[in-house]
XYZ file of N, CA, C and O in Angstrom:
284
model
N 29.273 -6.506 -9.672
C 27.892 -6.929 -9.521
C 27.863 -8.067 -8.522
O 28.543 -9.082 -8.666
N 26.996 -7.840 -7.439
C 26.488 -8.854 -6.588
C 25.634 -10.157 -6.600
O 25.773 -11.372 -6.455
N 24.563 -9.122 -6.885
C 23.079 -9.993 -7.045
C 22.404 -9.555 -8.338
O 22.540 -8.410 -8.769
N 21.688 -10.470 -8.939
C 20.690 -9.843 -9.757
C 19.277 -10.221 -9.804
O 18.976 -11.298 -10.319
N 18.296 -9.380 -9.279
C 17.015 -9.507 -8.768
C 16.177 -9.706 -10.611
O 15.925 -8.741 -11.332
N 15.928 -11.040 -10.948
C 14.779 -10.822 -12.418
C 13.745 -10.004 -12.030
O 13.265 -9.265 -12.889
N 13.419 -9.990 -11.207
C 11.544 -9.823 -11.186
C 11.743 -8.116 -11.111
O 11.216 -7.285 -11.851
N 12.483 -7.930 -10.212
C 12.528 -6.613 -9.972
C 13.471 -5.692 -11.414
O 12.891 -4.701 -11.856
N 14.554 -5.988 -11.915
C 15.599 -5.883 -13.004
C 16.659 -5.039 -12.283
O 17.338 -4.149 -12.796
N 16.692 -5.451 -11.044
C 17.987 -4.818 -9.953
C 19.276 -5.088 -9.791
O 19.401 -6.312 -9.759
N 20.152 -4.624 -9.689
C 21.329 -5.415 -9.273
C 21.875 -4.431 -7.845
O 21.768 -3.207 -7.765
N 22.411 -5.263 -6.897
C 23.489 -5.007 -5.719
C 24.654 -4.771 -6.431
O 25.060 -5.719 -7.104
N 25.265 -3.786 -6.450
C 27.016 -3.702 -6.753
C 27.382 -3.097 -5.874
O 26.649 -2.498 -5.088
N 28.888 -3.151 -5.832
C 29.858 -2.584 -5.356
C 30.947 -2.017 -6.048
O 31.786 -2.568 -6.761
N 30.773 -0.540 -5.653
C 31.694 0.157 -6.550
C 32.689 1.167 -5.113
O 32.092 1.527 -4.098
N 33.836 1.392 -5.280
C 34.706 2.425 -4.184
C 34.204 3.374 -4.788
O 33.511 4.018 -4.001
N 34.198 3.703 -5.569
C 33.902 4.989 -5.804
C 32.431 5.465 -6.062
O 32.035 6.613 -6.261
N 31.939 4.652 -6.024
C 30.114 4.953 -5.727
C 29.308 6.675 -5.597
O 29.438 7.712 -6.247
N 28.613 6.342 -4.617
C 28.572 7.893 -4.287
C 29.616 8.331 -2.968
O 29.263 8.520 -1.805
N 30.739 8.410 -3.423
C 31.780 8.471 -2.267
C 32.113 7.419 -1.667
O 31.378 6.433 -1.607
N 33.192 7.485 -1.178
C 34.122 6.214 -0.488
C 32.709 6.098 0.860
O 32.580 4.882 1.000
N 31.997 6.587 1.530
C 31.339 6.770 2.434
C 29.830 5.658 1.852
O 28.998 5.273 2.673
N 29.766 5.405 0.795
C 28.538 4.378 0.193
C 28.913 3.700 -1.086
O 28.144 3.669 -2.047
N 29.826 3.284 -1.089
C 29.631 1.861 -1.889
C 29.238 0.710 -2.056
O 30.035 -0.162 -2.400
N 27.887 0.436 -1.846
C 26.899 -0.257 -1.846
C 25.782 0.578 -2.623
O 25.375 1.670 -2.228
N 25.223 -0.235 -4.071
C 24.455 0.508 -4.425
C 23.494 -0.558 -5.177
O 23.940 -1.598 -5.661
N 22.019 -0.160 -5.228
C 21.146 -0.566 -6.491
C 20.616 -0.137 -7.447
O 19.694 0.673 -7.543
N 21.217 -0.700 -8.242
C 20.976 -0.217 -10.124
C 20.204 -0.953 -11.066
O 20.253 -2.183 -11.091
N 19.587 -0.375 -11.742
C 18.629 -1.120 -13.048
C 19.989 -2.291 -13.461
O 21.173 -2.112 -13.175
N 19.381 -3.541 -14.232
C 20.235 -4.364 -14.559
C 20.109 -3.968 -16.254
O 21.079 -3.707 -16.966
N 19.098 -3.984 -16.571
C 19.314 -3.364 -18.116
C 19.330 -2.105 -18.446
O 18.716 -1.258 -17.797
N 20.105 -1.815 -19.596
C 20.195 -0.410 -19.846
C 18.687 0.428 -20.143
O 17.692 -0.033 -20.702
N 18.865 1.693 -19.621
C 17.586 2.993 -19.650
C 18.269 3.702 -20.613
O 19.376 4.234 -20.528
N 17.199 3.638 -21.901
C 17.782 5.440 -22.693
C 18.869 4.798 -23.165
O 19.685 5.671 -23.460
N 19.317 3.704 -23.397
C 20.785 2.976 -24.179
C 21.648 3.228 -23.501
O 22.624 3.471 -24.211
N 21.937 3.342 -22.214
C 23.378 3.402 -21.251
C 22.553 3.198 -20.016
O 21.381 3.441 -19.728
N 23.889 2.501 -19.191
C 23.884 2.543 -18.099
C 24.093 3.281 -17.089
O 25.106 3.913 -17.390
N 23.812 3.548 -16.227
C 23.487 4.590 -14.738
C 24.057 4.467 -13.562
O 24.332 3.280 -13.390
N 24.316 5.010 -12.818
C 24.861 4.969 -11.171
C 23.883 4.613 -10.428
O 23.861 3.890 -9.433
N 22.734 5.395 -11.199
C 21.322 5.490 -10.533
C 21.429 6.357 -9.185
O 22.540 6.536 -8.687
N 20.465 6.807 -8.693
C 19.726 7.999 -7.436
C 20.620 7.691 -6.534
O 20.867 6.540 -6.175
N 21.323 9.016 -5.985
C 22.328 9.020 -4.294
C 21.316 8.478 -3.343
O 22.068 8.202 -2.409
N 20.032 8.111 -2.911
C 19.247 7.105 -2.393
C 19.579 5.641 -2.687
O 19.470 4.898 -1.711
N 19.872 5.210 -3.570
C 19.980 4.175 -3.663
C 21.761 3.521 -3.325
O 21.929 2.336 -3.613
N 22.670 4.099 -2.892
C 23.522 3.985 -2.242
C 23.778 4.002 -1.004
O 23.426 5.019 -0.406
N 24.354 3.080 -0.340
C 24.376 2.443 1.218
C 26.190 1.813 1.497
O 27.044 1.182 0.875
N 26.016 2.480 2.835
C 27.651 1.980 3.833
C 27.433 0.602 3.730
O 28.429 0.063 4.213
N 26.713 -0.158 3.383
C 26.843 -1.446 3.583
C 26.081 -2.347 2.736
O 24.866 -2.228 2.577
N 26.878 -3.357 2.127
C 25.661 -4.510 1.623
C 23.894 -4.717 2.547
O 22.686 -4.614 2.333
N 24.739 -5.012 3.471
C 23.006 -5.491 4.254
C 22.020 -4.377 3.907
O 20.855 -4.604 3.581
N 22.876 -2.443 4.050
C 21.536 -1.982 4.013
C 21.076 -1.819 2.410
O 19.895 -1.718 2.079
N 22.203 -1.808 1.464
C 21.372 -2.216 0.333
C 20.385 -3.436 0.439
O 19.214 -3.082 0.573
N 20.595 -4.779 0.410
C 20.116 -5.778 1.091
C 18.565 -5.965 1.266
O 17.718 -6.583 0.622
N 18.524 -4.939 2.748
C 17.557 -4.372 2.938
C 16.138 -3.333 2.189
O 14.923 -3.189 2.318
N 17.506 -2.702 1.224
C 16.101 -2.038 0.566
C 16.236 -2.526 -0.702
O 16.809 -1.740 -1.456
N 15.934 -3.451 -1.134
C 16.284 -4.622 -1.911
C 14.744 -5.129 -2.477
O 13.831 -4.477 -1.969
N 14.446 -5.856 -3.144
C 13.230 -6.411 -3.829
C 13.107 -7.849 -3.432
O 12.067 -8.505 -3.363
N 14.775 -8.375 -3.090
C 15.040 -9.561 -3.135
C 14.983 -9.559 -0.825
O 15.263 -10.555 -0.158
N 14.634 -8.428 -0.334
C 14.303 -8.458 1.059
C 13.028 -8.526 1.166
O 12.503 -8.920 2.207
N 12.258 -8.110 -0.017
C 10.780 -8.267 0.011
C 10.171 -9.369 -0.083
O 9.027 -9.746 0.169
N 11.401 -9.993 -0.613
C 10.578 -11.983 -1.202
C 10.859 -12.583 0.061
O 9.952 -13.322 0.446
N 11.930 -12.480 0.891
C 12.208 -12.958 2.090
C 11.307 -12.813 2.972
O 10.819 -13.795 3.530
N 10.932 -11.571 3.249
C 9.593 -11.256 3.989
C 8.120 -12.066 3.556
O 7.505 -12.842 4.288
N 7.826 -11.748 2.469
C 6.810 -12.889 1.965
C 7.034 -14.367 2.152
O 6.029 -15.050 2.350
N 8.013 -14.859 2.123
C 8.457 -16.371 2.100
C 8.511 -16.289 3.246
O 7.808 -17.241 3.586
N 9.004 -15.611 4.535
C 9.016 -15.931 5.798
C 7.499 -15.966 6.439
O 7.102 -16.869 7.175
N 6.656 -14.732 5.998
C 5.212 -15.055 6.214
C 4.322 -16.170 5.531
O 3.492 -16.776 6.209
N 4.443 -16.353 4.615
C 3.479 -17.586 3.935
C 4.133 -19.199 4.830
O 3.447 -20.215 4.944
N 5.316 -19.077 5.266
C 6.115 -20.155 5.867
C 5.117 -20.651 7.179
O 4.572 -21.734 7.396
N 5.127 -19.347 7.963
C 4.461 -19.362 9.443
C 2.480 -19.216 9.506
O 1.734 -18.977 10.456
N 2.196 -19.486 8.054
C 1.132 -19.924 8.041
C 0.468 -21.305 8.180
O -0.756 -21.412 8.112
């Protein structure tokens, strides 16, 4: 586990074995669904932190905080 987004209940991990050696970068519910935990959707796996990162909840607050900034 990387990050853990409250607002959103996300986490960034890193797993090798993910959805293939080709995306280990992934975002997953932080609390359990249905009483277990998940890999969660081959969408939500990425070659890289940043592009998890990117599609992230915690890239959305950045964006807001960078606009309310330059107001």
């Amino acid at each position: 586990m990387f990050d853990h987004e409250a607002q959103s209940d996300t986490l960034i991990v890193y797993c090798e074995h993910g959805f293939g050696p080709l995306s280990p970068w992934g975002l997953v519910f932080a609390t359990r669904r249905q009483g277990s935990r998940s890999m969660g959707m081959d969408s939500g796996w990425f070659r890289s932190f940043m592009e998890a990162f990117w599609d992230s909840h915690a890239a959305t607050l950045l964006a807001e905080s960078g606009q309310a900034e330059s107001r």
